[in-house]
Short mmCIF file of C-alpha atoms in Angstrom, two decimals:
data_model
loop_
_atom_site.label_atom_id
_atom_site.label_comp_id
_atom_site.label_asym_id
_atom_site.label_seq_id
_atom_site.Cartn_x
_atom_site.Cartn_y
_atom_site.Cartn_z
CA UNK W 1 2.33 -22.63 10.87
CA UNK W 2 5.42 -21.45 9.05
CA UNK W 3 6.65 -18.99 6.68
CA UNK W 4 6.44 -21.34 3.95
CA UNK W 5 2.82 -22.09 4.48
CA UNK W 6 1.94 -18.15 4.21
CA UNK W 7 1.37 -17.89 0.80
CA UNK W 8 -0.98 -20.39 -1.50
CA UNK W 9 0.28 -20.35 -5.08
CA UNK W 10 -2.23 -21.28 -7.85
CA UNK W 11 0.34 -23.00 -9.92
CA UNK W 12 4.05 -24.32 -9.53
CA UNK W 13 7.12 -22.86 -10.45
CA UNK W 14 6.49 -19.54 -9.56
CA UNK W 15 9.22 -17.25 -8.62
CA UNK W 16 9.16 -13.82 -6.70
CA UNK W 17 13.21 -13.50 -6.85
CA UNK W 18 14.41 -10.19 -7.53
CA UNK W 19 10.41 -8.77 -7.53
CA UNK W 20 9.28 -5.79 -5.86
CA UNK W 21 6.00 -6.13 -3.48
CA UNK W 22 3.72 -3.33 -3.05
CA UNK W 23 1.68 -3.72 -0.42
CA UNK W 24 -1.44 -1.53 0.63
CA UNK W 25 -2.32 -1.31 4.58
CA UNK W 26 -6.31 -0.78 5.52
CA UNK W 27 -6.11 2.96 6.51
CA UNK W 28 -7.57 6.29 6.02
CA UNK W 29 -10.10 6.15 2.92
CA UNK W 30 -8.87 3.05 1.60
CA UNK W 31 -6.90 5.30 -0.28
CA UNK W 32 -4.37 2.45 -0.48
CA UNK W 33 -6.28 -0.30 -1.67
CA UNK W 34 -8.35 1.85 -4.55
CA UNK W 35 -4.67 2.49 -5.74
CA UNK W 36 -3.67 -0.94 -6.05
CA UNK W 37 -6.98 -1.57 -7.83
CA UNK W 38 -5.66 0.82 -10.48
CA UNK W 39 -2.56 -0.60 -10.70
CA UNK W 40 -3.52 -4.63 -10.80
CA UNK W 41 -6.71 -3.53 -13.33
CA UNK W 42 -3.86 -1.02 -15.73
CA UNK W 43 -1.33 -3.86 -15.95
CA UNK W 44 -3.46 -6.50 -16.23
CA UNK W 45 -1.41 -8.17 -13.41
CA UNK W 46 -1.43 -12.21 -13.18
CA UNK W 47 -3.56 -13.33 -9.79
CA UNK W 48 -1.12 -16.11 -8.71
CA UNK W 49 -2.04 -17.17 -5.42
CA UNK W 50 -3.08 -16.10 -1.84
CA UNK W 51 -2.06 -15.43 1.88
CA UNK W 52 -3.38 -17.67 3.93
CA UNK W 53 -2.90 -16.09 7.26
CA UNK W 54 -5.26 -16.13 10.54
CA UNK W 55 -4.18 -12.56 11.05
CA UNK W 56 -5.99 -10.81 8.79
CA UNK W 57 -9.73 -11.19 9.26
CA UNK W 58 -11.55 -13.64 6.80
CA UNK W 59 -13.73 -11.92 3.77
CA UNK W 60 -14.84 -13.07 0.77
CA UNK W 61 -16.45 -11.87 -2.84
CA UNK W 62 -16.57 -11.99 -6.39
CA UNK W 63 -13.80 -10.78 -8.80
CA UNK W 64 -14.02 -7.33 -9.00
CA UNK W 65 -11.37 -7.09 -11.89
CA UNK W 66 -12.29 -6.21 -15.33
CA UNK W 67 -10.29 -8.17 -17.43
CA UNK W 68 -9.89 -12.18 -15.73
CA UNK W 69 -12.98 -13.37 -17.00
CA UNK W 70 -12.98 -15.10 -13.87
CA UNK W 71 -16.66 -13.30 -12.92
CA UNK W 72 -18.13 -15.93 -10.20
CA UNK W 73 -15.01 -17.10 -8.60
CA UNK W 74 -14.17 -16.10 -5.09
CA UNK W 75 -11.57 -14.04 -3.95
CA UNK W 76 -10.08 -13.59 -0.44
CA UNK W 77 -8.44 -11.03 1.76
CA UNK W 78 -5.39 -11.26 0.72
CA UNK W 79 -4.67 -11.63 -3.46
CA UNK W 80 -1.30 -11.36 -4.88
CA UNK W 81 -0.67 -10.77 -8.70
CA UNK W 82 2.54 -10.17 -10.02
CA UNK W 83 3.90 -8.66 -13.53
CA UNK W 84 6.92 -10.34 -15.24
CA UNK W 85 7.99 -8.14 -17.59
CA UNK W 86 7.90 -5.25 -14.38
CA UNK W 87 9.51 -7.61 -12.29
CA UNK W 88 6.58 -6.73 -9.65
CA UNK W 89 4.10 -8.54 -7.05
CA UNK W 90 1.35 -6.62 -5.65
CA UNK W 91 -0.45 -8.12 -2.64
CA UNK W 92 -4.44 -6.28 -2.07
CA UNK W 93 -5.26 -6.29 0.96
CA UNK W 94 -9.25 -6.29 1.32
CA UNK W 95 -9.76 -6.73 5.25
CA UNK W 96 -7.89 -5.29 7.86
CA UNK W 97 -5.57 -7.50 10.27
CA UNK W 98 -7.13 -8.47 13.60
CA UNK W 99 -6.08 -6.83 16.33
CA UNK W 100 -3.06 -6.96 18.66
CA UNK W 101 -1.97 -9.82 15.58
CA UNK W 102 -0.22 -6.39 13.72
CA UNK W 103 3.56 -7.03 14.92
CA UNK W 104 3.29 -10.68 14.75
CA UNK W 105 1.52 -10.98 10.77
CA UNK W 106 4.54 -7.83 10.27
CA UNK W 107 7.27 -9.96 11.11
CA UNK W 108 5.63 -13.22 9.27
CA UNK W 109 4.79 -11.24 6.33
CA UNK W 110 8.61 -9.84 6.07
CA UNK W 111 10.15 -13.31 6.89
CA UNK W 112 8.09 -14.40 3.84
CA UNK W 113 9.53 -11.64 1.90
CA UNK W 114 12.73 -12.64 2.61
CA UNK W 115 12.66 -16.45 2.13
CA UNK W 116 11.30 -15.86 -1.78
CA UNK W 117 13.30 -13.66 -2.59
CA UNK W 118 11.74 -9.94 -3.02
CA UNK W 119 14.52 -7.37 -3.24
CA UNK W 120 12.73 -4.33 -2.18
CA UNK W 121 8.98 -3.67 0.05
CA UNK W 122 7.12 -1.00 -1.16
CA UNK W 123 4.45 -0.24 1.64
CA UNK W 124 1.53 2.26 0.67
CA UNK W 125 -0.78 4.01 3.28
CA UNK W 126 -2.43 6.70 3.81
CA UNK W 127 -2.94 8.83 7.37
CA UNK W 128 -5.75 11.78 8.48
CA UNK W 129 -4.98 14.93 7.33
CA UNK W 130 -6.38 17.03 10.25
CA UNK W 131 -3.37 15.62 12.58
CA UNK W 132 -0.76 17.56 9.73
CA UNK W 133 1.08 20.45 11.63
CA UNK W 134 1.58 23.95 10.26
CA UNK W 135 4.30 23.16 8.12
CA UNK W 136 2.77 20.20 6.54
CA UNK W 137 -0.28 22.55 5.35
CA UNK W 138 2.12 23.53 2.41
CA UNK W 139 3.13 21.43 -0.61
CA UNK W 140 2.61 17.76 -1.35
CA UNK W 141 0.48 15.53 0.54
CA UNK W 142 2.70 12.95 0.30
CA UNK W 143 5.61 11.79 2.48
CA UNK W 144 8.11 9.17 2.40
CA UNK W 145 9.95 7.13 5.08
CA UNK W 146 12.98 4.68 4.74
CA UNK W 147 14.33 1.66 6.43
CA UNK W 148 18.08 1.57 6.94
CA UNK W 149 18.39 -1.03 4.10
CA UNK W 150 17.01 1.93 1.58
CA UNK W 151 18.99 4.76 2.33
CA UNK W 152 20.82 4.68 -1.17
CA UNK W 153 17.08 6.20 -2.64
CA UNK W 154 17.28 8.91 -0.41
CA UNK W 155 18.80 11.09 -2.84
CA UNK W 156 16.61 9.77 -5.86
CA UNK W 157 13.80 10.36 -4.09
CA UNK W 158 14.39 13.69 -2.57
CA UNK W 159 16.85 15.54 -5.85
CA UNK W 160 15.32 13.73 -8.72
CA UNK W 161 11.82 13.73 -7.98
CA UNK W 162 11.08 15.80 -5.47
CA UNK W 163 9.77 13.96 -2.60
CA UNK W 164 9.63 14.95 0.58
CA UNK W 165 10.56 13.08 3.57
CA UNK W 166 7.97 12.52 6.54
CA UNK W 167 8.77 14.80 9.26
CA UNK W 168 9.63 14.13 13.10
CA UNK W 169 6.60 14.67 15.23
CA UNK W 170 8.22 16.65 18.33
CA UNK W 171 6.46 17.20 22.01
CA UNK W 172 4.12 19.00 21.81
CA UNK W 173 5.30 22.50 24.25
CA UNK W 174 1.74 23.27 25.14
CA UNK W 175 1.97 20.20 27.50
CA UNK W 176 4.96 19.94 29.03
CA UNK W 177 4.19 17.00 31.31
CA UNK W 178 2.78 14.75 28.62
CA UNK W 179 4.47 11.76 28.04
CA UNK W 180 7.25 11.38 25.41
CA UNK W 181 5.69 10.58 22.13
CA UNK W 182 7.20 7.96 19.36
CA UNK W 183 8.48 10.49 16.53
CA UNK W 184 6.86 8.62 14.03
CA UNK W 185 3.45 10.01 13.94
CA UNK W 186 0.96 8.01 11.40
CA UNK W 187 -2.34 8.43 12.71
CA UNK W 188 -4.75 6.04 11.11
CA UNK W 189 -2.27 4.38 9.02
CA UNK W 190 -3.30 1.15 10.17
CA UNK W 191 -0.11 -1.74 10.22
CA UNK W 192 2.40 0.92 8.38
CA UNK W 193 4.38 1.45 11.46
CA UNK W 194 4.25 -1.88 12.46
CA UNK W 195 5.70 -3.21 9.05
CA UNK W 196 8.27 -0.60 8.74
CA UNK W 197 9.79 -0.81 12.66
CA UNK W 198 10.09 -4.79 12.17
CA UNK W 199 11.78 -3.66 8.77
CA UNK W 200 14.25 -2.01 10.65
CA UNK W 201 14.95 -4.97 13.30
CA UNK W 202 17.33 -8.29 12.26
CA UNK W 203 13.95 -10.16 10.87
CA UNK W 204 15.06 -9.22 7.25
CA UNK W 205 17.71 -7.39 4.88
CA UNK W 206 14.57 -6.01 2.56
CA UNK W 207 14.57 -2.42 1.25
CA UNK W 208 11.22 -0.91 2.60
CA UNK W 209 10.20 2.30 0.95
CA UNK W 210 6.21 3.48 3.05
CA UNK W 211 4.51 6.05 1.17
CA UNK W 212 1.86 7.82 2.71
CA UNK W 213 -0.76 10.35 2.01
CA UNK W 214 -2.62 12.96 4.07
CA UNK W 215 -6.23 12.50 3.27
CA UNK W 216 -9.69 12.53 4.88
CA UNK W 217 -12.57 10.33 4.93
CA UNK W 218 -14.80 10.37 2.21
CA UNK W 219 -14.99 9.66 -2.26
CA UNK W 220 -11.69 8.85 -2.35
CA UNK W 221 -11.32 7.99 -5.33
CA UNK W 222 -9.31 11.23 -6.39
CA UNK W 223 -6.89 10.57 -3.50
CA UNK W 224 -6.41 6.93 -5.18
CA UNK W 225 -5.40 8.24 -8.28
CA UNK W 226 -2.95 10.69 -6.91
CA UNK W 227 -1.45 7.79 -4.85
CA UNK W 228 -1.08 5.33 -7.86
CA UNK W 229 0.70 8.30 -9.74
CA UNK W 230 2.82 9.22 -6.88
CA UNK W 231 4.04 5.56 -7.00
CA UNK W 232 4.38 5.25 -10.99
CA UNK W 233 6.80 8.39 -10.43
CA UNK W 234 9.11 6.21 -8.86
CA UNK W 235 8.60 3.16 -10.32
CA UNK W 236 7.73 3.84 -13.36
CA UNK W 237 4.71 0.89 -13.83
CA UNK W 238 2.67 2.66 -16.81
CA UNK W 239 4.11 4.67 -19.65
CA UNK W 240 1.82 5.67 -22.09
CA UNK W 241 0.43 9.13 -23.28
CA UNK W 242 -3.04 8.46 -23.09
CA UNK W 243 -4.88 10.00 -20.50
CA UNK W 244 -8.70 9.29 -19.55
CA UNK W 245 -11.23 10.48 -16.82
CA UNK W 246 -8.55 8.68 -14.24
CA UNK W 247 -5.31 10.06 -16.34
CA UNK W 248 -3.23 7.06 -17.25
CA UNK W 249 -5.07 4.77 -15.23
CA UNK W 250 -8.08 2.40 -16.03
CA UNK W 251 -10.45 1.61 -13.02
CA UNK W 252 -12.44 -1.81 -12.19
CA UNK W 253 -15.89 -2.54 -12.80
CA UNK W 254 -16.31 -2.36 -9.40
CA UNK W 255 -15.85 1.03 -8.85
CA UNK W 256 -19.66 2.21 -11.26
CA UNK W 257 -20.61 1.45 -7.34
CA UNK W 258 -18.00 2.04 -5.32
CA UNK W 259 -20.03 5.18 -3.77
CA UNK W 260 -23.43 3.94 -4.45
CA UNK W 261 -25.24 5.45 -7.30
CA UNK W 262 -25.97 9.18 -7.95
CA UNK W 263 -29.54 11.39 -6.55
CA UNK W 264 -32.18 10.97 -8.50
CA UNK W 265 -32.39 13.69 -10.66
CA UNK W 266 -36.26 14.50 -10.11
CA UNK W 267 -35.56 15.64 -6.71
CA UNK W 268 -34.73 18.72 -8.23
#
């Protein structure tokens, strides 16, 4: 199979040139997906077509979108939905990829990128907070990492809106015979690292900008907000100054059960 037989479009004559693609990975929470729920419900993003990829393990259910009318038609692992007057694809992710496939769907996924002409990889994740270090404890939850194709955002990112950058993880001194460790430490993050190291090697010219979150298991629901606002920040995907239970941001159907339902109230 081949890049061009990655993606499944719906309809002809679709064009991703000059798009950004956010992508979620599976990882801590599902903080990362629940954001790009936001996002794709807000905007009312377009479903377009598919990934068809024997990567990513198979799932199936109904539309969980509010707005498609499509209620009884089956989506797969791997939607993507795209906004023309943002000039933006989103691809949800809604099973993880198999395992030991992570470096080999990476470099398919970014060859893909490449051949249709996305101009910039926006890679969301999120990582366990109880591996932060001391001076992590402090500040934002978020951090951001560039490939060597982005470095003209650095100083966007960092002067303009105050973003800080993910931090080295050094050897630990307690154990001085342990093993050198890779520097870049995202525990839980599930292909992130993958995605951005392959971003970095001669398989494409793509800007990729990985956002990530320190979060724990649990309703993360709050964490998904926070993400998606993190990201508008930047890319500035909803402008309006209405703000609701979820600030500017209007959440699926799906999520009245996202948690299950609440105690019964005659237990107290």
């Amino acid at each position: 199979m081949d890049e061009y037989q990655l993606f499944t479009a719906i309809k002809d004559s679709i064009s991703f040139q000059d798009y950004s693609l956010i992508l979620p990975c599976v990882s801590v929470g599902n903080v990362p997906q629940l954001s790009i729920d936001l996002i794709i419900n807000t905007l009312k993003l377009e479903h377009v077509g598919w990934l068809n990829d024997d990567c990513i393990l198979p799932v199936i259910g109904n539309d969980a979108l509010d707005y498609t009318g499509s209620l009884g038609h089956l989506h797969t692992a791997a939607e993507v939905y795209t906004s023309t007057e943002h000039k933006l694809a989103v691809l949800q992710l809604r099973s993880p990829v198999a395992k030991g496939k992570s470096s080999y769907f990476s470099q398919r996924l970014l060859e893909w990128c490449e051949k249709v002409g996305f101009c910039q990889l926006v890679v969301l994740s999120s990582i366990y907070a109880h591996e932060r270090i001391d001076r992590q404890l402090i500040g934002s939850r978020f951090r951001f990492i560039l490939n060597s194709k982005a470095s003209d955002l650095n100083d966007h990112l960092t002067s303009d809106l105050g973003w800080t950058h993910m931090e080295p993880r050094d050897k630990d001194p307690s154990f001085p015979h342990e093993k050198e460790t890779d520097s870049l430490f995202l525990p839980g993050s599930g292909i992130a690292k993958h995605i951005y190291k392959q971003s970095n090697s001669n398989v494409t010219s793509l800007k990729l900008i990985l956002i990530t979150m320190y979060c724990s298991q649990g309703d993360n629901i709050p964490d998904a907000v926070a993400m998606a606002t993190h990201v508008n920040q930047w890319m500035k995907m909803v402008q309006t100054s209405y703000k609701g239970q979820f600030g500017v941001w209007i959440p699926p159907e799906s999520w009245s059960s996202v948690y299950g339902s609440s105690h019964p109230r005659t237990l107290y």
